[in-house]
Every structure is written in C-alpha cells, then in structure tokens.
Amino acid sequence: MTLSVAIIGAGPAGFYAAESLLDVPGVRIDIIERLPTPFGLIRAGVAPDHQSTKQVVRRFEQTALQDIVHFYGNVEIGRAVDLDELRGFYDAVVLAVGAGLDRPLDVPGERLDGVYGSASFVGWYNGHPDFRDLAPRLGPGPAVVIGNGNVALDVARVLVKSEVEMATSDLPDFAREAIRAGGIADVFIVGRRGAADAKFTRTELREIGALEACDPIIDPDDIPAPAVNPVDRDGRLREKTLAVLRGLAVLRTVKPKRLHFRFHRAPVAIEGDDAGAVRAVQFAGTQMKDGRIVATDMIERIACSFVVAAIGYRTGPIAGIPFDADRGLFPSDDGRIAPGVYAVGWAKRGPTGVIGSNRPDGTTCAEQIAADAPVLASRGLKPGRAAFEACMRARGVRTITFDDWRKIDAAEIAGADQLAPRRKFTSLGEMLAVLAESGKPICGPVPRAVRSDGDC
Ligand code: NAP
C-alpha cells in the first residue's frame, strides 16, 4: 500500500511533519509551497542576523533529499490548484501554512503612511517576494515598535544594529541601504503589560545589552523587585528574564542610538500629519486587574515617523476547511481536522513557540496518519504525485523542484559579499533566470488568470 501525502507549506512545520512521516511505512510525501523557495519562516521570518538559527535547514535538506519526498515550489493553493483538488489527488493533506498575516491593531490611524505590520516589515528585510517593494518610510524621526514579543525585539535590533554588525547577515542590499539612509537613532519598544509579563526571551534580551551602537534605556523602577524563591517553573523563568532586564536598566548610556523600553502602555491612536504620514502614537497607561489589562487616565504621546505593530500573526482561511477567524487557525482535534486532513504548526496551534515547537506537531501528525491509514485506504487509494504533476503540466505551472532550489541556493551563496552568507534573490523572475542559465527549460511563472476548470 502506498499512501500519498501532500504537505502544504515548506516551513519548519511542514518539514518536521515530512521528517516524521518518513517513519510511516509506505508513504510518499509531496511538499507543496506557494513561494519558489523552501523553508518558510526560516528564510523569511527568522531575523537576518540570526544565521545560527537558520542552520536547521541542513536538517530539512536531509528530508527533502529522500527518494520518497518531492518538493514543488511556486504552487499557490487557490490559484494553481484548489485544496479540494489536492484532496482528490492525495490520501492525506497536511496544512502547514503557518500564520503569514498581521493581526490588526484596531486603533485609528493604523493605515497611515509609515505604519506597518511585522509580517510585512519582517518580510521586507528578509527579502520575501511579497514585500520586496514595500519601500518602508524609515526615519528621520524615532521609530515605535508595538508589542513585547521576540518579533518586536527582532525588528528593533535590525533597525539599530551597525552596518558592521549586519555585515554577516543576509539582509538584502535594498534593506541595508534604506535602514542606513533612514538614520533612525531612537526606537521605542512598547508593551501593554508590565515587564514581568513581557514575552521576550532571555537570549534575545541579552543581545540588546551587547549592541555595538545602541544602548537600552529602561527605567529601573519599571522592573519589579526580585521575587523570593518563585515556586513554579514559569515564575523562575520570569525571574531570570527580569534579571536580564535589570542588568540592561543599569547600563550607562553612551552610544549613538537608543532602544527605549516602555511598559504598561496600550496603543489608542496613531496620529498623522496633513500628508497622511504617521507623526506620533498615543498610548494609554495600563494596569493589571484580575489578570485583565485596564486603561488608566494617563496618556503618553510618542512622536515618531515609523511604526511597526509586532503584535502577533494569524493564519488566513482556505476554501473548503473550517476556519476559526477569532483565533486565526484551523480548529482540529490535536491537529486532526478530519481523517485525511491535518494541521501542524501555527496553522494548528496559533502563532506561538519557537522553531522546535513544530517538531512534536510533526510527530503527532505522522501518528494520526498512520492510525488513519486503514480508513484512508478503504476509500480507495488516490493517484498522488502523478495526478498532481499532470495537473500542473496541464495548467502550465512552472513548479520549482528541490534540485532547482539547490541551484538557486548555490547562486545566492556565490553572489554574496565577503562576510554575508548569501545574497538573496527576492523575485521569481531572478530565480527563474538562474535556472535558465543553468540550462533548464523554463515554461514561465503561473499566469495570474487561473486555469480553466476540468483541465486535469
Ligand atoms: P508574541 O510573543 O505573542 O508577542 C506579541 C506581543 O504583542 C505581546 O507583547 C502582546 O501583548 C502584544 N500585543 C498583542 N496584541 C496587542 C495589541 N492589540 N496592542 C498592543 N500589544 C499587543 O508574538 P511574536 O513576537 O509575534 O512572536 C511569535 C512567536 O515567535 C513567539 O512564540 C516568539 O517567541 C517566536 N519568535 C521567536 C524568536 C526567537 O526565538 N529568536 C524570534 C521571533 C519570534 P500581550 O502579551 O498583552 O498579548
């Protein structure tokens, strides 16, 4: 029996699911990805100066190179092929689509020029094809980053790191130049809760204390006094994080840039100038009551010319699958949406956790598919890869194979400046040009107008 499994999304959740499925006898695994490139958030979400985190792709490559695994990039669900069609081709479909959309801030002024969600700004500085033309309005005034999570820290750090510090990153040249030209010297990172409830992690906070050209500015009174012998694990972890913040709060300020931490401030409005560009963010003071955030009478206005809302992500719906719009994920029983349809990663859990958090999702998913195999087989085994490839051919979809990706990867590495790990291609056209040069026939990208029905 050969069970055909399609994994939609080639990010960490998709690759961990594929890796776990390798242990299920008789499966064939196709990883289908909207972008021409694999690795999802590792390439387009992990900060460009966190190259060591990106090394996990070496592990994913081992999976992609297995005979029973095929990668198909440049295939957008809903455009090149519908989910219902994939369910007709494959015995099991795994949704590993991540959470690529910004959560809305829901305050007046959110759409002003110079205000960005972290999905778009992070995508831009990572060379994501969707955001390469964002042209963010950086500087000359201060920047405000809303949110107290690790994405907010990533954004702030990329804005204030020196060119020397970023030389070993894969920040695209256009982003490097725009950040340099913007000359932002002050970044405010603003949380609606107190320091004890910030979602930063210790390693990421420690980096802030070691920046070459930027000092953290923290009011020591904003950091609670050390708790005596916290009993639970969460309490002990929180204490360690607060200890790092206390250390940052007593650093002397001598560097040309400043990263200001503000706690207990919730955004209430973003002010614009006559030209529709952001000029300030208004925050209400907050306090915690019965675990809830309650606004006080205090209002602080932070003048700025650039705002990033790093307040978390959400998954978009996919036609044919129940979707929980409030939580921004696909409701499931621990990932099983129905026999034959599964979710992993942020599409299953919502946008929390680190890269390794996707690994247990993959294990669970493989166990569920193995357990469901008799039911799936009893419906009659599906044609799998052959039918999918025939469909893509019939529709003129230029799929990118893993071998294609390796050529693109090699060209990016070869094109890098001395210290940078790679110079990313940020458009499908550039990548197809690499493949054309390497001698592979090119059929062209997926046409915008979707194929006629019934053609495969
Ligand atoms: P996050 O950790 O959930 O942080 C989101 C922040 O936004 C929280 O401080 C949250 O405050 C705040 N927020 C949410 N809605 C808001 C609103 N309407 N107004 C003001 N503030 C609001 O999310 P994230 O930073 O996007 O990170 C996503 C996941 O990726 C996390 O698990 C993170 O650790 C991980 N990640 C890890 C790394 C790393 O390991 N280096 C790097 C990047 C991301 P509340 O707490 O009040 O909701």
Short mmCIF file of C-alpha atoms and ligand atoms in Angstrom, two decimals:
data_model
loop_
_atom_site.label_atom_id
_atom_site.label_comp_id
_atom_site.label_asym_id
_atom_site.label_seq_id
_atom_site.Cartn_x
_atom_site.Cartn_y
_atom_site.Cartn_z
CA MET A 1 0.00 0.00 0.00
CA THR A 2 1.35 3.44 -0.92
CA LEU A 3 -0.27 6.33 0.88
CA SER A 4 0.16 9.66 -0.89
CA VAL A 5 0.54 12.61 1.45
CA ALA A 6 0.65 16.26 0.40
CA ILE A 7 2.09 18.74 2.87
CA ILE A 8 1.05 22.30 2.08
CA GLY A 9 3.79 24.65 3.22
CA ALA A 10 7.56 24.11 3.24
CA GLY A 11 8.32 25.89 6.50
CA PRO A 12 9.53 24.24 9.70
CA ALA A 13 6.08 22.76 10.48
CA GLY A 14 5.90 21.18 7.02
CA PHE A 15 9.45 19.81 7.16
CA TYR A 16 9.09 18.38 10.67
CA ALA A 17 5.86 16.67 9.53
CA ALA A 18 7.68 15.25 6.48
CA GLU A 19 10.55 14.07 8.67
CA SER A 20 8.18 12.22 10.99
CA LEU A 21 6.25 10.75 8.07
CA LEU A 22 9.48 9.14 6.84
CA ASP A 23 8.97 6.63 9.65
CA VAL A 24 5.49 5.63 8.43
CA PRO A 25 5.84 2.63 6.09
CA GLY A 26 4.54 3.04 2.56
CA VAL A 27 4.06 6.81 2.37
CA ARG A 28 5.06 9.14 -0.44
CA ILE A 29 5.40 12.74 0.56
CA ASP A 30 4.98 15.82 -1.62
CA ILE A 31 5.73 19.21 -0.08
CA ILE A 32 3.83 21.92 -1.95
CA GLU A 33 4.85 25.52 -1.40
CA ARG A 34 3.48 28.86 -2.64
CA LEU A 35 6.91 30.51 -2.87
CA PRO A 36 9.62 29.27 -5.21
CA THR A 37 11.88 28.72 -2.19
CA PRO A 38 11.56 26.25 0.70
CA PHE A 39 11.91 26.76 4.48
CA GLY A 40 9.17 29.34 5.16
CA LEU A 41 9.86 31.35 8.30
CA ILE A 42 13.46 30.15 8.48
CA ARG A 43 14.19 32.11 5.32
CA ALA A 44 11.59 34.88 5.60
CA GLY A 45 10.88 35.25 9.33
CA VAL A 46 13.99 34.45 11.37
CA ALA A 47 15.98 37.68 11.57
CA PRO A 48 18.77 38.04 9.01
CA ASP A 49 21.38 38.44 11.78
CA HIS A 50 20.32 35.15 13.43
CA GLN A 51 22.15 32.92 10.99
CA SER A 52 22.78 30.18 13.53
CA THR A 53 19.01 29.70 13.93
CA LYS A 54 18.76 29.24 10.18
CA GLN A 55 21.15 26.26 10.29
CA VAL A 56 18.18 23.99 10.96
CA VAL A 57 17.63 23.96 7.18
CA ARG A 58 20.53 21.47 6.96
CA ARG A 59 18.28 19.01 8.77
CA PHE A 60 15.33 19.81 6.49
CA GLU A 61 17.53 19.31 3.43
CA GLN A 62 18.19 15.74 4.54
CA THR A 63 14.45 15.14 4.50
CA ALA A 64 13.96 16.85 1.13
CA LEU A 65 16.66 14.67 -0.42
CA GLN A 66 14.93 11.39 0.48
CA ASP A 67 13.64 9.50 -2.57
CA ILE A 68 10.09 9.41 -1.30
CA VAL A 69 9.97 13.18 -0.75
CA HIS A 70 9.38 15.70 -3.54
CA PHE A 71 9.30 19.49 -3.25
CA TYR A 72 7.08 21.59 -5.53
CA GLY A 73 7.63 25.33 -5.13
CA ASN A 74 5.69 28.10 -6.86
CA VAL A 75 2.34 26.34 -6.38
CA GLU A 76 -0.26 28.52 -4.70
CA ILE A 77 -3.30 26.79 -3.26
CA GLY A 78 -6.42 28.52 -4.55
CA ARG A 79 -4.59 29.78 -7.60
CA ALA A 80 -2.58 27.00 -9.20
CA VAL A 81 -4.68 24.26 -7.60
CA ASP A 82 -7.55 24.12 -5.11
CA LEU A 83 -7.48 22.25 -1.85
CA ASP A 84 -10.43 20.11 -2.93
CA GLU A 85 -8.48 19.08 -6.00
CA LEU A 86 -5.49 18.15 -3.86
CA ARG A 87 -7.77 16.07 -1.67
CA GLY A 88 -8.77 14.24 -4.84
CA PHE A 89 -5.13 13.55 -5.70
CA TYR A 90 -3.80 12.65 -2.24
CA ASP A 91 -4.92 10.29 0.52
CA ALA A 92 -3.89 12.80 3.17
CA VAL A 93 -3.33 16.54 3.09
CA VAL A 94 -1.41 18.31 5.86
CA LEU A 95 -1.89 22.05 6.30
CA ALA A 96 1.45 23.55 7.32
CA VAL A 97 0.68 27.01 6.02
CA GLY A 98 1.88 28.95 9.07
CA ALA A 99 0.45 32.32 10.01
CA GLY A 100 1.54 34.85 7.43
CA LEU A 101 -0.95 37.64 8.12
CA ASP A 102 -0.71 40.51 10.58
CA ARG A 103 -3.15 40.75 13.45
CA PRO A 104 -4.93 44.10 13.20
CA LEU A 105 -4.11 46.75 15.79
CA ASP A 106 -7.68 48.12 15.63
CA VAL A 107 -6.80 51.69 16.51
CA PRO A 108 -7.47 54.85 14.46
CA GLY A 109 -4.58 55.72 12.15
CA GLU A 110 -3.48 52.13 11.60
CA ARG A 111 -3.41 52.69 7.83
CA LEU A 112 -1.32 55.86 7.82
CA ASP A 113 1.79 56.01 5.69
CA GLY A 114 4.72 54.78 7.77
CA VAL A 115 2.71 52.21 9.80
CA TYR A 116 3.46 48.56 9.08
CA GLY A 117 2.60 45.17 10.48
CA SER A 118 5.51 42.96 11.43
CA ALA A 119 4.61 40.39 8.74
CA SER A 120 5.26 42.95 6.03
CA PHE A 121 8.25 44.70 7.62
CA VAL A 122 9.97 41.45 8.63
CA GLY A 123 9.16 40.05 5.18
CA TRP A 124 10.73 43.14 3.59
CA TYR A 125 14.02 42.96 5.48
CA ASN A 126 14.16 39.24 4.79
CA GLY A 127 13.68 39.66 1.02
CA HIS A 128 10.28 37.92 0.89
CA PRO A 129 8.99 38.35 -2.70
CA ASP A 130 5.60 39.64 -1.47
CA PHE A 131 7.22 42.55 0.39
CA ARG A 132 10.35 43.46 -1.58
CA ASP A 133 8.59 46.56 -2.94
CA LEU A 134 7.27 47.73 0.44
CA ALA A 135 9.62 50.75 0.47
CA PRO A 136 9.02 51.47 4.17
CA ARG A 137 9.15 55.07 5.24
CA LEU A 138 12.14 54.81 7.58
CA GLY A 139 13.14 57.86 9.60
CA PRO A 140 14.29 60.50 10.01
CA GLY A 141 12.40 60.60 13.34
CA PRO A 142 12.13 57.90 16.00
CA ALA A 143 10.56 54.51 15.39
CA VAL A 144 7.89 52.90 17.57
CA VAL A 145 7.61 49.13 17.77
CA ILE A 146 4.38 47.99 19.41
CA GLY A 147 4.48 44.64 21.22
CA ASN A 148 6.74 42.95 23.75
CA GLY A 149 7.50 39.69 21.96
CA ASN A 150 10.59 38.39 20.22
CA VAL A 151 9.44 39.71 16.84
CA ALA A 152 9.35 43.22 18.31
CA LEU A 153 12.92 42.69 19.55
CA ASP A 154 14.00 41.40 16.12
CA VAL A 155 12.56 44.47 14.41
CA ALA A 156 14.15 46.86 16.90
CA ARG A 157 17.54 45.13 16.70
CA VAL A 158 17.62 45.14 12.90
CA LEU A 159 16.86 48.87 12.96
CA VAL A 160 19.66 49.76 15.39
CA LYS A 161 22.45 47.31 14.60
CA SER A 162 25.50 48.84 12.98
CA GLU A 163 26.49 48.07 9.40
CA VAL A 164 29.48 46.15 10.73
CA GLU A 165 27.20 44.03 12.91
CA MET A 166 24.89 43.34 9.96
CA ALA A 167 27.73 42.51 7.57
CA THR A 168 27.47 38.82 8.44
CA SER A 169 23.70 38.78 7.89
CA ASP A 170 21.72 38.13 4.71
CA LEU A 171 19.90 41.45 4.91
CA PRO A 172 19.14 42.36 1.26
CA ASP A 173 21.08 45.32 -0.14
CA PHE A 174 17.92 47.41 -0.59
CA ALA A 175 17.03 46.98 3.10
CA ARG A 176 20.60 47.64 4.24
CA GLU A 177 20.66 50.90 2.28
CA ALA A 178 17.17 52.02 3.35
CA ILE A 179 17.93 51.43 7.04
CA ARG A 180 21.24 53.26 6.75
CA ALA A 181 19.65 56.18 4.90
CA GLY A 182 16.75 56.34 7.40
CA GLY A 183 19.22 57.09 10.19
CA ILE A 184 16.81 56.13 12.96
CA ALA A 185 18.58 56.83 16.26
CA ASP A 186 15.74 56.19 18.72
CA VAL A 187 13.48 53.15 18.80
CA PHE A 188 10.69 52.80 21.36
CA ILE A 189 9.55 49.26 22.10
CA VAL A 190 6.22 49.50 23.86
CA GLY A 191 4.27 46.79 25.72
CA ARG A 192 0.72 46.90 27.03
CA ARG A 193 1.67 44.83 30.10
CA GLY A 194 4.45 45.15 32.65
CA ALA A 195 7.99 43.86 32.36
CA ALA A 196 7.08 40.68 34.27
CA ASP A 197 4.56 39.77 31.55
CA ALA A 198 6.67 40.67 28.53
CA LYS A 199 7.07 37.76 26.10
CA PHE A 200 10.74 38.44 25.29
CA THR A 201 13.07 35.55 25.92
CA ARG A 202 16.38 35.87 27.75
CA THR A 203 18.80 35.13 24.95
CA GLU A 204 17.18 37.74 22.73
CA LEU A 205 17.18 40.33 25.53
CA ARG A 206 20.84 39.70 26.35
CA GLU A 207 21.74 40.57 22.75
CA ILE A 208 20.37 44.04 23.33
CA GLY A 209 22.97 44.67 26.02
CA ALA A 210 25.78 43.78 23.63
CA LEU A 211 24.85 46.03 20.71
CA GLU A 212 27.75 47.99 19.27
CA ALA A 213 25.98 51.26 18.59
CA CYS A 214 22.83 51.22 20.72
CA ASP A 215 22.08 51.46 24.42
CA PRO A 216 18.95 50.08 26.05
CA ILE A 217 17.06 52.70 28.05
CA ILE A 218 14.94 51.17 30.79
CA ASP A 219 13.58 52.86 33.88
CA PRO A 220 14.76 50.60 36.74
CA ASP A 221 11.52 51.40 38.56
CA ASP A 222 9.63 49.62 35.76
CA ILE A 223 11.22 46.29 36.69
CA PRO A 224 9.62 44.57 39.71
CA ALA A 225 11.85 43.70 42.66
CA PRO A 226 13.16 40.14 42.66
CA ALA A 227 10.61 37.60 43.88
CA VAL A 228 11.73 35.43 46.76
CA ASN A 229 12.01 31.76 45.76
CA PRO A 230 9.41 31.54 42.98
CA VAL A 231 7.91 28.09 43.28
CA ASP A 232 6.82 27.22 39.77
CA ARG A 233 8.87 26.90 36.58
CA ASP A 234 7.15 29.86 34.93
CA GLY A 235 7.97 32.03 37.93
CA ARG A 236 11.62 31.01 37.86
CA LEU A 237 11.87 31.69 34.13
CA ARG A 238 10.21 35.07 34.60
CA GLU A 239 12.71 35.94 37.32
CA LYS A 240 15.61 35.12 35.03
CA THR A 241 14.16 37.34 32.29
CA LEU A 242 13.60 40.17 34.76
CA ALA A 243 17.18 39.79 35.96
CA VAL A 244 18.38 40.42 32.38
CA LEU A 245 16.14 43.50 32.16
CA ARG A 246 17.53 44.77 35.49
CA GLY A 247 21.03 44.37 34.10
CA LEU A 248 20.08 46.32 30.97
CA ALA A 249 18.47 49.05 33.07
CA VAL A 250 21.74 49.91 34.83
CA LEU A 251 23.93 50.07 31.73
CA ARG A 252 25.42 53.53 31.13
CA THR A 253 24.17 55.32 28.02
CA VAL A 254 26.96 56.42 25.74
CA LYS A 255 26.18 55.01 22.30
CA PRO A 256 24.75 56.93 19.32
CA LYS A 257 21.43 55.03 19.23
CA ARG A 258 18.93 54.22 21.93
CA LEU A 259 16.36 51.47 22.36
CA HIS A 260 13.75 52.72 24.86
CA PHE A 261 11.64 50.11 26.65
CA ARG A 262 8.20 51.34 27.75
CA PHE A 263 5.86 49.10 29.72
CA HIS A 264 2.18 49.36 30.73
CA ARG A 265 1.20 51.34 27.67
CA ALA A 266 -1.54 50.28 25.23
CA PRO A 267 -1.88 52.00 21.85
CA VAL A 268 -5.07 54.02 21.48
CA ALA A 269 -4.47 56.04 18.32
CA ILE A 270 -1.88 56.80 15.66
CA GLU A 271 -1.67 60.43 14.63
CA GLY A 272 -0.93 61.52 11.08
CA ASP A 273 0.20 64.78 9.50
CA ASP A 274 -1.59 66.61 6.68
CA ALA A 275 0.11 64.40 4.10
CA GLY A 276 -1.25 61.24 5.75
CA ALA A 277 2.07 60.19 7.25
CA VAL A 278 2.45 58.99 10.84
CA ARG A 279 3.77 61.58 13.29
CA ALA A 280 3.03 60.07 16.72
CA VAL A 281 1.45 57.18 18.60
CA GLN A 282 -0.80 57.80 21.59
CA PHE A 283 -0.65 55.25 24.38
CA ALA A 284 -2.92 54.89 27.40
CA GLY A 285 -1.32 53.86 30.68
CA THR A 286 -2.43 50.42 31.84
CA GLN A 287 -2.58 48.37 35.00
CA MET A 288 -3.49 44.76 35.58
CA LYS A 289 -6.77 43.98 37.38
CA ASP A 290 -7.82 40.36 37.92
CA GLY A 291 -5.47 39.32 35.10
CA ARG A 292 -7.01 41.86 32.72
CA ILE A 293 -5.39 44.92 31.18
CA VAL A 294 -7.23 48.07 32.30
CA ALA A 295 -6.51 51.57 30.94
CA THR A 296 -5.63 54.36 33.36
CA ASP A 297 -6.14 58.10 32.77
CA MET A 298 -2.52 58.60 31.75
CA ILE A 299 -1.87 59.25 28.05
CA GLU A 300 1.62 59.30 26.57
CA ARG A 301 2.30 60.55 23.07
CA ILE A 302 5.47 59.30 21.40
CA ALA A 303 6.46 61.35 18.33
CA CYS A 304 7.76 59.15 15.53
CA SER A 305 7.89 58.75 11.78
CA PHE A 306 7.80 54.96 11.58
CA VAL A 307 5.69 52.36 13.39
CA VAL A 308 5.75 48.58 13.35
CA ALA A 309 2.96 46.66 15.07
CA ALA A 310 4.64 43.43 16.17
CA ILE A 311 1.56 42.10 17.92
CA GLY A 312 1.38 38.58 16.55
CA TYR A 313 0.21 36.87 13.40
CA ARG A 314 -2.78 34.96 12.13
CA THR A 315 -3.45 32.28 9.55
CA GLY A 316 -5.71 33.01 6.58
CA PRO A 317 -8.68 30.79 5.70
CA ILE A 318 -8.51 28.16 2.96
CA ALA A 319 -11.66 27.40 0.96
CA GLY A 320 -13.15 24.06 1.95
CA ILE A 321 -11.71 23.88 5.51
CA PRO A 322 -13.46 25.17 8.67
CA PHE A 323 -11.61 28.20 10.00
CA ASP A 324 -11.68 29.89 13.41
CA ALA A 325 -11.34 33.57 12.49
CA ASP A 326 -11.11 34.72 16.13
CA ARG A 327 -8.13 32.54 16.91
CA GLY A 328 -6.76 32.66 13.34
CA LEU A 329 -6.28 28.90 12.96
CA PHE A 330 -7.95 25.72 11.71
CA PRO A 331 -9.92 24.07 14.53
CA SER A 332 -8.84 20.47 14.96
CA ASP A 333 -8.59 17.59 17.38
CA ASP A 334 -4.89 17.93 18.20
CA GLY A 335 -4.20 18.56 14.51
CA ARG A 336 -6.67 16.08 13.00
CA ILE A 337 -9.29 18.14 11.17
CA ALA A 338 -10.85 15.01 9.63
CA PRO A 339 -9.39 11.68 8.54
CA GLY A 340 -7.32 12.73 5.53
CA VAL A 341 -6.89 16.40 6.56
CA TYR A 342 -4.47 17.53 9.26
CA ALA A 343 -2.87 20.71 10.52
CA VAL A 344 0.56 21.29 12.06
CA GLY A 345 2.49 24.26 13.42
CA TRP A 346 0.96 27.71 13.65
CA ALA A 347 -1.98 26.65 11.42
CA LYS A 348 -2.84 24.18 14.20
CA ARG A 349 -1.74 25.99 17.40
CA GLY A 350 -1.74 29.65 16.54
CA PRO A 351 1.40 31.80 16.26
CA THR A 352 3.37 30.86 19.35
CA GLY A 353 6.50 28.91 20.09
CA VAL A 354 9.93 28.56 18.59
CA ILE A 355 11.01 26.53 15.56
CA GLY A 356 11.50 23.37 17.60
CA SER A 357 7.90 23.62 18.86
CA ASN A 358 6.83 22.35 15.44
CA ARG A 359 8.59 19.04 15.92
CA PRO A 360 6.05 17.41 18.24
CA ASP A 361 3.29 18.56 15.87
CA GLY A 362 5.00 16.60 13.11
CA THR A 363 5.27 13.50 15.30
CA THR A 364 1.58 13.70 16.23
CA CYS A 365 0.56 14.23 12.63
CA ALA A 366 2.53 11.20 11.43
CA GLU A 367 0.96 9.08 14.18
CA GLN A 368 -2.50 10.26 13.19
CA ILE A 369 -1.93 9.50 9.52
CA ALA A 370 -0.54 6.07 10.38
CA ALA A 371 -3.59 5.38 12.58
CA ASP A 372 -5.99 6.64 9.88
CA ALA A 373 -4.27 4.70 7.08
CA PRO A 374 -6.76 1.79 7.04
CA VAL A 375 -9.71 4.21 6.78
CA LEU A 376 -7.96 6.24 4.10
CA ALA A 377 -7.06 3.09 2.13
CA SER A 378 -10.62 1.78 2.42
CA ARG A 379 -11.79 4.81 0.43
CA GLY A 380 -9.59 3.67 -2.44
CA LEU A 381 -6.00 4.82 -2.76
CA LYS A 382 -5.54 8.09 -4.62
CA PRO A 383 -3.13 8.61 -7.55
CA GLY A 384 -0.94 11.11 -5.68
CA ARG A 385 2.09 12.66 -7.35
CA ALA A 386 1.33 11.52 -10.91
CA ALA A 387 -2.07 13.23 -10.92
CA PHE A 388 -0.70 16.37 -9.26
CA GLU A 389 2.17 16.68 -11.73
CA ALA A 390 -0.18 16.09 -14.67
CA CYS A 391 -2.43 18.85 -13.35
CA MET A 392 0.46 21.29 -13.00
CA ARG A 393 1.65 20.45 -16.51
CA ALA A 394 -1.84 20.91 -17.94
CA ARG A 395 -2.08 24.32 -16.30
CA GLY A 396 1.36 25.48 -17.37
CA VAL A 397 2.50 25.90 -13.78
CA ARG A 398 6.29 26.13 -13.58
CA THR A 399 6.94 24.17 -10.41
CA ILE A 400 10.31 24.53 -8.69
CA THR A 401 11.89 21.25 -7.67
CA PHE A 402 14.33 20.79 -4.80
CA ASP A 403 17.08 20.39 -7.36
CA ASP A 404 16.08 23.76 -8.84
CA TRP A 405 16.20 25.26 -5.34
CA ARG A 406 19.71 23.92 -4.80
CA LYS A 407 20.85 25.76 -7.93
CA ILE A 408 19.19 28.95 -6.72
CA ASP A 409 20.74 28.41 -3.28
CA ALA A 410 24.20 27.93 -4.78
CA ALA A 411 23.83 31.09 -6.89
CA GLU A 412 22.74 33.10 -3.82
CA ILE A 413 25.76 31.89 -1.87
CA ALA A 414 28.10 32.55 -4.78
CA GLY A 415 26.72 36.07 -5.15
CA ALA A 416 27.31 37.11 -1.55
CA ASP A 417 29.71 39.80 -0.43
CA GLN A 418 32.72 38.70 1.59
CA LEU A 419 31.13 38.23 5.01
CA ALA A 420 27.46 37.74 4.11
CA PRO A 421 26.21 34.15 3.91
CA ARG A 422 24.21 34.79 0.75
CA ARG A 423 22.71 37.49 -1.46
CA LYS A 424 19.05 36.56 -1.66
CA PHE A 425 17.05 36.62 -4.84
CA THR A 426 13.80 38.29 -3.98
CA SER A 427 11.67 37.63 -7.06
CA LEU A 428 10.56 34.60 -9.00
CA GLY A 429 11.99 36.20 -12.16
CA GLU A 430 15.51 36.36 -10.71
CA MET A 431 15.28 32.74 -9.62
CA LEU A 432 13.98 31.56 -12.98
CA ALA A 433 16.86 33.41 -14.64
CA VAL A 434 19.31 31.39 -12.54
CA LEU A 435 17.63 28.18 -13.67
CA ALA A 436 17.63 29.34 -17.30
CA GLU A 437 21.36 29.98 -17.05
CA SER A 438 21.84 26.53 -15.59
CA GLY A 439 20.31 25.06 -18.75
CA LYS A 440 16.88 24.00 -17.58
CA PRO A 441 13.96 24.82 -19.91
CA ILE A 442 11.66 27.47 -18.50
CA CYS A 443 7.90 27.43 -19.01
CA GLY A 444 7.30 30.71 -17.16
CA PRO A 445 5.51 31.56 -13.95
CA VAL A 446 1.92 30.69 -13.10
CA PRO A 447 -0.33 33.05 -15.07
CA ARG A 448 -2.41 35.38 -12.87
CA ALA A 449 -5.64 34.24 -14.52
CA VAL A 450 -6.37 30.83 -13.10
CA ARG A 451 -6.69 27.85 -15.43
CA SER A 452 -9.99 26.72 -16.86
CA ASP A 453 -11.71 24.05 -14.82
CA GLY A 454 -11.60 20.42 -15.70
CA ASP A 455 -8.23 20.55 -17.39
CA CYS A 456 -6.59 17.89 -15.29
P1 NAP B 1 4.19 37.19 20.86
O1 NAP B 1 5.33 36.56 21.53
O2 NAP B 1 2.83 36.62 21.07
O3 NAP B 1 4.17 38.74 21.26
C1 NAP B 1 3.15 39.59 20.81
C2 NAP B 1 3.19 40.86 21.64
O4 NAP B 1 2.21 41.75 21.09
C3 NAP B 1 2.81 40.65 23.10
O5 NAP B 1 3.57 41.52 23.90
C4 NAP B 1 1.34 41.05 23.11
O6 NAP B 1 0.88 41.51 24.35
C5 NAP B 1 1.37 42.21 22.15
N1 NAP B 1 0.06 42.54 21.62
C6 NAP B 1 -0.85 41.72 21.07
N2 NAP B 1 -1.94 42.41 20.69
C7 NAP B 1 -1.70 43.70 21.01
C8 NAP B 1 -2.44 44.90 20.87
N3 NAP B 1 -3.64 44.92 20.30
N4 NAP B 1 -1.90 46.05 21.32
C9 NAP B 1 -0.66 46.06 21.89
N5 NAP B 1 0.09 44.95 22.07
C10 NAP B 1 -0.43 43.79 21.62
O7 NAP B 1 4.34 37.20 19.26
P2 NAP B 1 5.58 37.48 18.32
O8 NAP B 1 6.54 38.42 18.91
O9 NAP B 1 4.94 37.78 17.00
O10 NAP B 1 6.29 36.05 18.21
C11 NAP B 1 5.59 34.92 17.72
C12 NAP B 1 6.29 33.65 18.20
O11 NAP B 1 7.53 33.51 17.51
C13 NAP B 1 6.60 33.70 19.67
O12 NAP B 1 6.42 32.44 20.24
C14 NAP B 1 8.06 34.09 19.69
O13 NAP B 1 8.77 33.70 20.85
C15 NAP B 1 8.58 33.39 18.45
N6 NAP B 1 9.80 34.04 17.98
C16 NAP B 1 10.96 33.60 18.49
C17 NAP B 1 12.14 34.22 18.12
C18 NAP B 1 13.44 33.73 18.70
O14 NAP B 1 13.45 32.71 19.35
N7 NAP B 1 14.52 34.44 18.50
C19 NAP B 1 12.14 35.29 17.25
C20 NAP B 1 10.92 35.73 16.75
C21 NAP B 1 9.74 35.09 17.12
P3 NAP B 1 0.04 40.55 25.35
O15 NAP B 1 1.06 39.69 25.99
O16 NAP B 1 -0.64 41.51 26.23
O17 NAP B 1 -0.93 39.78 24.46
#
